[in-house]
mmCIF file of N, CA, C and O in Angstrom:
data_model
loop_
_atom_site.group_PDB
_atom_site.id
_atom_site.type_symbol
_atom_site.label_atom_id
_atom_site.label_comp_id
_atom_site.label_asym_id
_atom_site.label_seq_id
_atom_site.Cartn_x
_atom_site.Cartn_y
_atom_site.Cartn_z
ATOM 1 N N MET L 1 -6.987 20.441 2.145
ATOM 2 C CA MET L 1 -7.391 19.489 0.983
ATOM 3 C C MET L 1 -6.615 18.404 1.246
ATOM 4 O O MET L 1 -5.416 18.216 1.620
ATOM 5 N N THR L 2 -7.192 17.186 1.714
ATOM 6 C CA THR L 2 -6.554 15.724 2.586
ATOM 7 C C THR L 2 -6.808 15.063 0.985
ATOM 8 O O THR L 2 -7.730 15.079 0.009
ATOM 9 N N SER L 3 -5.731 14.404 1.065
ATOM 10 C CA SER L 3 -5.837 13.199 -0.368
ATOM 11 C C SER L 3 -6.024 12.066 0.527
ATOM 12 O O SER L 3 -6.050 11.785 1.861
ATOM 13 N N GLU L 4 -6.737 11.275 -0.740
ATOM 14 C CA GLU L 4 -6.775 10.179 -0.251
ATOM 15 C C GLU L 4 -6.460 9.112 -0.946
ATOM 16 O O GLU L 4 -5.618 9.384 -2.090
ATOM 17 N N ASN L 5 -6.143 8.142 0.150
ATOM 18 C CA ASN L 5 -5.363 7.120 -0.719
ATOM 19 C C ASN L 5 -6.323 5.626 -0.497
ATOM 20 O O ASN L 5 -7.010 5.459 0.342
ATOM 21 N N TYR L 6 -5.686 4.987 -1.198
ATOM 22 C CA TYR L 6 -6.323 3.315 -2.024
ATOM 23 C C TYR L 6 -5.430 2.688 -2.302
ATOM 24 O O TYR L 6 -4.366 2.427 -2.671
ATOM 25 N N LEU L 7 -5.661 1.341 -1.636
ATOM 26 C CA LEU L 7 -4.940 0.247 -2.162
ATOM 27 C C LEU L 7 -5.768 -0.800 -2.615
ATOM 28 O O LEU L 7 -7.052 -1.227 -2.352
ATOM 29 N N ASN L 8 -5.356 -1.793 -3.100
ATOM 30 C CA ASN L 8 -6.150 -2.557 -4.098
ATOM 31 C C ASN L 8 -5.631 -4.108 -3.428
ATOM 32 O O ASN L 8 -4.280 -4.698 -3.226
ATOM 33 N N HIS L 9 -6.279 -5.317 -2.899
ATOM 34 C CA HIS L 9 -6.404 -6.025 -1.813
ATOM 35 C C HIS L 9 -6.929 -7.074 -2.633
ATOM 36 O O HIS L 9 -7.559 -6.864 -3.189
ATOM 37 N N PRO L 10 -5.869 -8.102 -2.726
ATOM 38 C CA PRO L 10 -5.999 -9.153 -3.660
ATOM 39 C C PRO L 10 -7.389 -9.701 -3.505
ATOM 40 O O PRO L 10 -8.076 -10.803 -4.369
ATOM 41 N N THR L 11 -8.344 -9.894 -2.468
ATOM 42 C CA THR L 11 -9.272 -10.919 -2.228
ATOM 43 C C THR L 11 -10.349 -9.668 -1.829
ATOM 44 O O THR L 11 -11.721 -9.912 -2.518
ATOM 45 N N PHE L 12 -10.383 -8.961 -1.016
ATOM 46 C CA PHE L 12 -11.527 -7.619 -0.762
ATOM 47 C C PHE L 12 -11.584 -6.498 -1.690
ATOM 48 O O PHE L 12 -12.232 -5.371 -1.802
ATOM 49 N N GLY L 13 -10.636 -6.277 -2.523
ATOM 50 C CA GLY L 13 -10.890 -5.172 -3.809
ATOM 51 C C GLY L 13 -10.014 -3.942 -3.062
ATOM 52 O O GLY L 13 -9.647 -4.314 -2.213
ATOM 53 N N LEU L 14 -10.561 -2.817 -3.286
ATOM 54 C CA LEU L 14 -10.342 -1.543 -2.901
ATOM 55 C C LEU L 14 -10.542 -1.435 -1.627
ATOM 56 O O LEU L 14 -11.494 -1.200 -0.878
ATOM 57 N N LEU L 15 -9.254 -0.910 -1.128
ATOM 58 C CA LEU L 15 -9.586 -0.170 0.640
ATOM 59 C C LEU L 15 -9.043 1.239 0.047
ATOM 60 O O LEU L 15 -8.274 1.611 -0.233
ATOM 61 N N TYR L 16 -9.886 1.472 1.301
ATOM 62 C CA TYR L 16 -9.852 3.342 1.403
ATOM 63 C C TYR L 16 -9.267 3.642 2.649
ATOM 64 O O TYR L 16 -9.300 2.579 3.722
ATOM 65 N N ARG L 17 -8.084 4.440 2.636
ATOM 66 C CA ARG L 17 -7.388 4.703 4.261
ATOM 67 C C ARG L 17 -8.096 5.656 5.175
ATOM 68 O O ARG L 17 -8.575 6.412 4.322
ATOM 69 N N ILE L 18 -8.219 4.995 6.380
ATOM 70 C CA ILE L 18 -8.859 5.948 7.473
ATOM 71 C C ILE L 18 -7.922 7.221 8.023
ATOM 72 O O ILE L 18 -7.840 7.952 8.320
ATOM 73 N N CYS L 19 -6.376 6.163 8.658
ATOM 74 C CA CYS L 19 -5.792 7.059 8.849
ATOM 75 C C CYS L 19 -4.471 6.360 9.349
ATOM 76 O O CYS L 19 -4.275 5.089 8.989
ATOM 77 N N VAL L 20 -3.670 6.718 9.355
ATOM 78 C CA VAL L 20 -1.664 6.592 9.447
ATOM 79 C C VAL L 20 -2.187 6.563 11.174
ATOM 80 O O VAL L 20 -2.459 7.001 12.040
ATOM 81 N N VAL L 21 -1.604 4.923 11.743
ATOM 82 C CA VAL L 21 -1.868 4.640 12.909
ATOM 83 C C VAL L 21 0.133 5.170 13.433
ATOM 84 O O VAL L 21 -0.163 5.848 14.578
ATOM 85 N N GLU L 22 0.865 4.290 12.964
ATOM 86 C CA GLU L 22 2.222 4.325 12.971
ATOM 87 C C GLU L 22 2.776 4.829 11.792
ATOM 88 O O GLU L 22 2.863 4.808 10.861
ATOM 89 N N GLU L 23 3.960 5.152 12.221
ATOM 90 C CA GLU L 23 5.233 4.871 10.840
ATOM 91 C C GLU L 23 4.853 3.648 10.343
ATOM 92 O O GLU L 23 5.124 2.656 10.896
ATOM 93 N N ASN L 24 5.302 3.626 9.239
ATOM 94 C CA ASN L 24 4.752 2.244 8.400
ATOM 95 C C ASN L 24 3.604 1.456 8.307
ATOM 96 O O ASN L 24 3.799 0.708 7.845
ATOM 97 N N GLN L 25 2.721 2.212 9.364
ATOM 98 C CA GLN L 25 1.353 1.524 9.176
ATOM 99 C C GLN L 25 0.444 2.437 9.619
ATOM 100 O O GLN L 25 0.098 3.650 9.624
ATOM 101 N N GLU L 26 -0.808 1.879 8.440
ATOM 102 C CA GLU L 26 -2.238 2.861 8.453
ATOM 103 C C GLU L 26 -3.222 1.725 8.539
ATOM 104 O O GLU L 26 -2.937 0.787 8.210
ATOM 105 N N LEU L 27 -4.427 2.265 8.838
ATOM 106 C CA LEU L 27 -5.847 1.506 8.989
ATOM 107 C C LEU L 27 -6.406 1.708 7.619
ATOM 108 O O LEU L 27 -6.863 3.047 7.293
ATOM 109 N N PHE L 28 -7.120 0.685 7.004
ATOM 110 C CA PHE L 28 -7.702 0.832 5.837
ATOM 111 C C PHE L 28 -8.906 -0.182 6.067
ATOM 112 O O PHE L 28 -9.574 -0.845 7.185
ATOM 113 N N THR L 29 -10.422 0.231 5.126
ATOM 114 C CA THR L 29 -11.156 -0.200 5.114
ATOM 115 C C THR L 29 -11.558 -0.425 3.959
ATOM 116 O O THR L 29 -11.364 0.058 2.837
ATOM 117 N N THR L 30 -12.591 -1.692 3.667
ATOM 118 C CA THR L 30 -12.943 -2.185 1.936
ATOM 119 C C THR L 30 -13.890 -0.341 2.039
ATOM 120 O O THR L 30 -14.582 0.071 2.744
ATOM 121 N N LEU L 31 -13.403 -0.364 0.786
ATOM 122 C CA LEU L 31 -14.340 1.089 0.232
ATOM 123 C C LEU L 31 -15.982 1.109 0.160
ATOM 124 O O LEU L 31 -16.437 1.876 0.647
ATOM 125 N N TYR L 32 -16.582 0.181 -0.286
ATOM 126 C CA TYR L 32 -18.175 0.422 -0.181
ATOM 127 C C TYR L 32 -18.755 -0.239 0.674
ATOM 128 O O TYR L 32 -19.674 0.620 1.223
ATOM 129 N N ALA L 33 -18.319 -1.318 1.714
ATOM 130 C CA ALA L 33 -19.006 -1.656 2.726
ATOM 131 C C ALA L 33 -18.721 -1.262 4.009
ATOM 132 O O ALA L 33 -19.622 -0.906 5.072
ATOM 133 N N GLN L 34 -17.307 -0.377 4.106
ATOM 134 C CA GLN L 34 -16.548 -0.224 5.101
ATOM 135 C C GLN L 34 -17.092 -0.856 6.379
ATOM 136 O O GLN L 34 -17.585 -0.503 7.471
ATOM 137 N N ARG L 35 -16.858 -2.666 6.501
ATOM 138 C CA ARG L 35 -17.276 -2.854 7.457
ATOM 139 C C ARG L 35 -15.891 -4.051 7.808
ATOM 140 O O ARG L 35 -15.792 -4.651 8.792
ATOM 141 N N ILE L 36 -14.943 -3.985 7.066
ATOM 142 C CA ILE L 36 -14.029 -4.879 7.017
ATOM 143 C C ILE L 36 -12.805 -4.037 6.782
ATOM 144 O O ILE L 36 -12.231 -3.162 6.259
ATOM 145 N N PHE L 37 -11.838 -4.250 8.492
ATOM 146 C CA PHE L 37 -10.935 -3.305 8.797
ATOM 147 C C PHE L 37 -9.792 -4.045 8.472
ATOM 148 O O PHE L 37 -9.703 -5.307 9.292
ATOM 149 N N PHE L 38 -8.547 -3.533 8.109
ATOM 150 C CA PHE L 38 -6.998 -3.926 7.897
ATOM 151 C C PHE L 38 -6.166 -3.002 8.294
ATOM 152 O O PHE L 38 -6.376 -1.681 8.243
ATOM 153 N N LEU L 39 -5.020 -3.648 9.154
ATOM 154 C CA LEU L 39 -3.903 -2.339 9.217
ATOM 155 C C LEU L 39 -2.844 -3.050 8.376
ATOM 156 O O LEU L 39 -2.142 -4.480 8.174
ATOM 157 N N VAL L 40 -2.434 -2.123 7.756
ATOM 158 C CA VAL L 40 -1.835 -2.434 6.697
ATOM 159 C C VAL L 40 0.022 -1.738 6.948
ATOM 160 O O VAL L 40 -0.095 -0.691 7.563
ATOM 161 N N ALA L 41 0.961 -2.546 6.869
ATOM 162 C CA ALA L 41 2.185 -2.382 7.374
ATOM 163 C C ALA L 41 2.905 -2.345 6.039
ATOM 164 O O ALA L 41 3.359 -3.377 5.488
ATOM 165 N N ASN L 42 3.910 -1.632 5.789
ATOM 166 C CA ASN L 42 5.075 -1.074 4.701
ATOM 167 C C ASN L 42 6.338 -1.562 5.369
ATOM 168 O O ASN L 42 6.929 -0.653 6.031
ATOM 169 N N THR L 43 6.401 -2.753 5.025
ATOM 170 C CA THR L 43 8.123 -3.146 5.174
ATOM 171 C C THR L 43 8.945 -3.520 3.882
ATOM 172 O O THR L 43 7.958 -3.089 3.139
ATOM 173 N N SER L 44 9.970 -3.658 4.611
ATOM 174 C CA SER L 44 11.080 -3.542 3.292
ATOM 175 C C SER L 44 10.654 -5.143 2.747
ATOM 176 O O SER L 44 11.382 -4.655 1.499
ATOM 177 N N THR L 45 9.578 -5.720 2.935
ATOM 178 C CA THR L 45 9.759 -6.896 1.919
ATOM 179 C C THR L 45 7.965 -6.658 1.375
ATOM 180 O O THR L 45 7.549 -7.780 1.145
ATOM 181 N N GLY L 46 7.450 -5.630 1.676
ATOM 182 C CA GLY L 46 6.585 -5.268 0.930
ATOM 183 C C GLY L 46 5.142 -4.900 1.700
ATOM 184 O O GLY L 46 5.568 -4.995 3.279
ATOM 185 N N LEU L 47 3.747 -5.213 1.558
ATOM 186 C CA LEU L 47 2.745 -4.968 2.193
ATOM 187 C C LEU L 47 2.289 -5.703 3.053
ATOM 188 O O LEU L 47 2.445 -7.338 2.512
ATOM 189 N N SER L 48 1.820 -5.676 4.114
ATOM 190 C CA SER L 48 1.299 -7.152 4.879
ATOM 191 C C SER L 48 -0.022 -6.368 5.562
ATOM 192 O O SER L 48 -0.223 -5.040 6.049
ATOM 193 N N PHE L 49 -1.204 -7.066 5.508
ATOM 194 C CA PHE L 49 -2.665 -6.908 5.492
ATOM 195 C C PHE L 49 -2.868 -7.706 7.253
ATOM 196 O O PHE L 49 -3.093 -8.893 7.002
ATOM 197 N N GLN L 50 -3.228 -7.086 8.132
ATOM 198 C CA GLN L 50 -3.683 -8.039 9.114
ATOM 199 C C GLN L 50 -4.926 -7.316 9.317
ATOM 200 O O GLN L 50 -5.356 -5.906 9.696
ATOM 201 N N PRO L 51 -5.898 -8.109 8.908
ATOM 202 C CA PRO L 51 -7.611 -8.200 9.095
ATOM 203 C C PRO L 51 -7.922 -7.657 11.010
ATOM 204 O O PRO L 51 -7.090 -8.599 11.888
ATOM 205 N N VAL L 52 -8.236 -6.609 10.830
ATOM 206 C CA VAL L 52 -8.911 -6.378 12.655
ATOM 207 C C VAL L 52 -10.595 -5.956 12.646
ATOM 208 O O VAL L 52 -11.016 -5.913 11.725
ATOM 209 N N THR L 53 -11.143 -6.560 14.194
ATOM 210 C CA THR L 53 -12.277 -6.265 14.131
ATOM 211 C C THR L 53 -12.988 -4.590 13.987
ATOM 212 O O THR L 53 -12.028 -4.248 14.493
ATOM 213 N N ARG L 54 -13.632 -4.732 13.641
ATOM 214 C CA ARG L 54 -15.090 -3.055 14.151
ATOM 215 C C ARG L 54 -14.107 -2.246 15.408
ATOM 216 O O ARG L 54 -13.977 -1.198 15.273
ATOM 217 N N ALA L 55 -14.436 -3.247 16.360
ATOM 218 C CA ALA L 55 -14.516 -2.687 17.398
ATOM 219 C C ALA L 55 -12.472 -2.589 18.061
ATOM 220 O O ALA L 55 -12.543 -1.098 18.364
ATOM 221 N N ASP L 56 -11.693 -2.951 17.012
ATOM 222 C CA ASP L 56 -10.084 -3.305 17.039
ATOM 223 C C ASP L 56 -10.160 -1.584 16.434
ATOM 224 O O ASP L 56 -9.283 -0.656 16.879
ATOM 225 N N ALA L 57 -10.826 -1.252 15.411
ATOM 226 C CA ALA L 57 -10.374 -0.304 14.403
ATOM 227 C C ALA L 57 -10.610 0.895 15.162
ATOM 228 O O ALA L 57 -10.096 1.937 15.149
ATOM 229 N N ARG L 58 -12.287 1.021 15.500
ATOM 230 C CA ARG L 58 -12.674 1.943 16.319
ATOM 231 C C ARG L 58 -11.247 2.157 17.601
ATOM 232 O O ARG L 58 -11.535 3.788 17.476
ATOM 233 N N LEU L 59 -11.194 1.289 18.276
ATOM 234 C CA LEU L 59 -9.869 1.641 19.279
ATOM 235 C C LEU L 59 -8.725 2.432 19.067
ATOM 236 O O LEU L 59 -8.230 3.735 19.406
ATOM 237 N N THR L 60 -8.653 1.873 17.685
ATOM 238 C CA THR L 60 -7.400 2.289 17.072
ATOM 239 C C THR L 60 -7.601 4.020 16.463
ATOM 240 O O THR L 60 -6.685 4.741 16.611
ATOM 241 N N ILE L 61 -8.397 4.395 15.858
ATOM 242 C CA ILE L 61 -9.073 5.288 15.556
ATOM 243 C C ILE L 61 -9.492 6.295 16.878
ATOM 244 O O ILE L 61 -8.464 7.196 16.774
ATOM 245 N N ASP L 62 -9.813 5.811 17.962
ATOM 246 C CA ASP L 62 -9.836 6.820 19.121
ATOM 247 C C ASP L 62 -8.393 7.102 19.327
ATOM 248 O O ASP L 62 -8.157 8.218 20.152
ATOM 249 N N MET L 63 -7.277 6.307 19.620
ATOM 250 C CA MET L 63 -5.913 6.560 20.225
ATOM 251 C C MET L 63 -5.201 7.544 19.096
ATOM 252 O O MET L 63 -4.990 8.184 19.751
ATOM 253 N N ARG L 64 -5.380 7.653 18.040
ATOM 254 C CA ARG L 64 -4.777 8.276 17.257
ATOM 255 C C ARG L 64 -5.755 9.696 16.862
ATOM 256 O O ARG L 64 -4.851 10.629 17.173
ATOM 257 N N ILE L 65 -7.034 9.836 17.521
ATOM 258 C CA ILE L 65 -7.461 11.194 17.740
ATOM 259 C C ILE L 65 -6.972 11.707 19.021
ATOM 260 O O ILE L 65 -6.862 12.716 18.721
ATOM 261 N N LEU L 66 -6.631 10.467 20.091
ATOM 262 C CA LEU L 66 -6.145 11.478 21.251
ATOM 263 C C LEU L 66 -4.824 11.723 21.042
ATOM 264 O O LEU L 66 -4.262 13.054 21.603
ATOM 265 N N PHE L 67 -4.166 10.956 19.916
ATOM 266 C CA PHE L 67 -2.797 11.594 19.793
ATOM 267 C C PHE L 67 -2.408 13.105 19.282
ATOM 268 O O PHE L 67 -1.836 13.475 19.529
ATOM 269 N N LEU L 68 -2.972 13.352 18.109
ATOM 270 C CA LEU L 68 -3.595 14.078 17.528
ATOM 271 C C LEU L 68 -3.865 15.448 18.602
ATOM 272 O O LEU L 68 -3.426 16.996 18.279
ATOM 273 N N ARG L 69 -5.082 14.893 19.450
ATOM 274 C CA ARG L 69 -5.196 16.403 19.970
ATOM 275 C C ARG L 69 -4.367 16.952 21.026
ATOM 276 O O ARG L 69 -4.191 18.080 21.693
ATOM 277 N N ARG L 70 -3.816 15.639 21.674
ATOM 278 C CA ARG L 70 -2.585 16.288 22.555
ATOM 279 C C ARG L 70 -1.112 16.820 21.861
ATOM 280 O O ARG L 70 -0.772 17.683 22.340
ATOM 281 N N ASN L 71 -0.882 16.710 20.394
ATOM 282 C CA ASN L 71 -0.029 17.257 19.755
ATOM 283 C C ASN L 71 -0.535 18.357 19.197
ATOM 284 O O ASN L 71 0.115 19.184 18.397
ATOM 285 N N GLY L 72 -2.142 18.917 19.593
ATOM 286 C CA GLY L 72 -2.228 19.857 18.740
ATOM 287 C C GLY L 72 -2.397 20.129 17.071
ATOM 288 O O GLY L 72 -2.308 21.204 16.470
ATOM 289 N N GLN L 73 -2.669 19.329 16.938
ATOM 290 C CA GLN L 73 -2.736 19.111 15.197
ATOM 291 C C GLN L 73 -4.295 18.956 14.577
ATOM 292 O O GLN L 73 -4.636 18.108 14.468
ATOM 293 N N ILE L 74 -4.539 20.201 14.997
ATOM 294 C CA ILE L 74 -6.225 20.100 14.728
ATOM 295 C C ILE L 74 -6.743 20.127 13.769
ATOM 296 O O ILE L 74 -7.893 19.320 13.631
ATOM 297 N N LYS L 75 -5.719 20.523 12.576
ATOM 298 C CA LYS L 75 -6.897 19.972 10.860
ATOM 299 C C LYS L 75 -7.211 18.315 11.348
ATOM 300 O O LYS L 75 -8.263 18.289 10.785
ATOM 301 N N GLU L 76 -6.002 17.560 11.710
ATOM 302 C CA GLU L 76 -6.149 16.338 11.243
ATOM 303 C C GLU L 76 -6.995 15.403 12.393
ATOM 304 O O GLU L 76 -7.633 14.876 11.768
ATOM 305 N N TYR L 77 -6.956 15.901 13.510
ATOM 306 C CA TYR L 77 -8.080 15.796 14.801
ATOM 307 C C TYR L 77 -9.354 15.936 14.121
ATOM 308 O O TYR L 77 -10.276 15.007 14.352
ATOM 309 N N GLN L 78 -9.765 17.007 13.732
ATOM 310 C CA GLN L 78 -11.083 17.545 13.405
ATOM 311 C C GLN L 78 -11.580 16.210 12.172
ATOM 312 O O GLN L 78 -12.502 16.205 11.813
ATOM 313 N N GLU L 79 -10.475 16.197 11.098
ATOM 314 C CA GLU L 79 -11.152 15.590 9.617
ATOM 315 C C GLU L 79 -11.332 14.162 10.336
ATOM 316 O O GLU L 79 -12.603 13.701 9.776
ATOM 317 N N LEU L 80 -10.161 13.606 10.844
ATOM 318 C CA LEU L 80 -10.413 12.268 11.620
ATOM 319 C C LEU L 80 -11.536 12.084 12.410
ATOM 320 O O LEU L 80 -12.560 10.796 12.528
ATOM 321 N N GLN L 81 -11.959 13.001 13.475
ATOM 322 C CA GLN L 81 -13.202 12.894 14.453
ATOM 323 C C GLN L 81 -14.388 13.060 13.540
ATOM 324 O O GLN L 81 -15.217 12.370 13.199
ATOM 325 N N ALA L 82 -14.642 13.516 12.763
ATOM 326 C CA ALA L 82 -16.076 13.925 11.583
ATOM 327 C C ALA L 82 -15.975 12.086 10.967
ATOM 328 O O ALA L 82 -17.168 11.568 10.924
ATOM 329 N N MET L 83 -14.715 11.831 10.487
ATOM 330 C CA MET L 83 -14.811 10.418 9.912
ATOM 331 C C MET L 83 -15.311 9.454 11.052
ATOM 332 O O MET L 83 -16.368 8.356 10.473
ATOM 333 N N MET L 84 -14.816 9.177 11.956
ATOM 334 C CA MET L 84 -15.370 8.464 13.357
ATOM 335 C C MET L 84 -16.831 8.549 13.618
ATOM 336 O O MET L 84 -17.209 7.423 13.263
ATOM 337 N N GLN L 85 -17.312 9.939 13.276
ATOM 338 C CA GLN L 85 -18.737 9.923 13.711
ATOM 339 C C GLN L 85 -19.704 9.877 12.137
ATOM 340 O O GLN L 85 -20.801 8.780 12.980
ATOM 341 N N GLN L 86 -18.604 9.422 11.109
ATOM 342 C CA GLN L 86 -19.469 9.235 9.671
ATOM 343 C C GLN L 86 -19.916 7.453 10.196
ATOM 344 O O GLN L 86 -20.582 7.017 9.255
ATOM 345 N N ASN L 87 -18.331 7.020 10.208
ATOM 346 C CA ASN L 87 -18.154 5.148 10.235
ATOM 347 C C ASN L 87 -19.043 4.905 11.286
ATOM 348 O O ASN L 87 -18.852 3.659 11.245
ATOM 349 N N PHE L 88 -18.976 5.472 12.669
ATOM 350 C CA PHE L 88 -18.940 4.378 13.980
ATOM 351 C C PHE L 88 -20.229 5.370 14.805
ATOM 352 O O PHE L 88 -19.587 6.245 15.871
ATOM 353 N N PRO L 89 -21.431 5.357 14.240
ATOM 354 C CA PRO L 89 -22.549 6.546 14.814
ATOM 355 C C PRO L 89 -22.793 5.604 16.317
ATOM 356 O O PRO L 89 -22.617 4.570 16.837
ATOM 357 N N GLY L 90 -23.143 7.104 17.008
ATOM 358 C CA GLY L 90 -23.746 6.323 18.248
ATOM 359 C C GLY L 90 -22.597 5.780 19.081
ATOM 360 O O GLY L 90 -21.850 5.393 19.783
#
């Protein structure tokens, strides 16, 4: 069972976490449209939201999938792969 994480962005509303990118950094998308993406960093001064393009979000997810596969994290790999096919068809 996976846990779903959400954040409330001051302008764009509810954001849904797609994946962890690095320690203290995660990729989020707008909950309903899933067309606007943000890299969210959790720092000592609070959260910072960095908007990224759809292409950059896809590249970030591709890199995370590669990392998971290389490290043998099969369950996380399969979940992220399924999410990738759902949100980035073709």
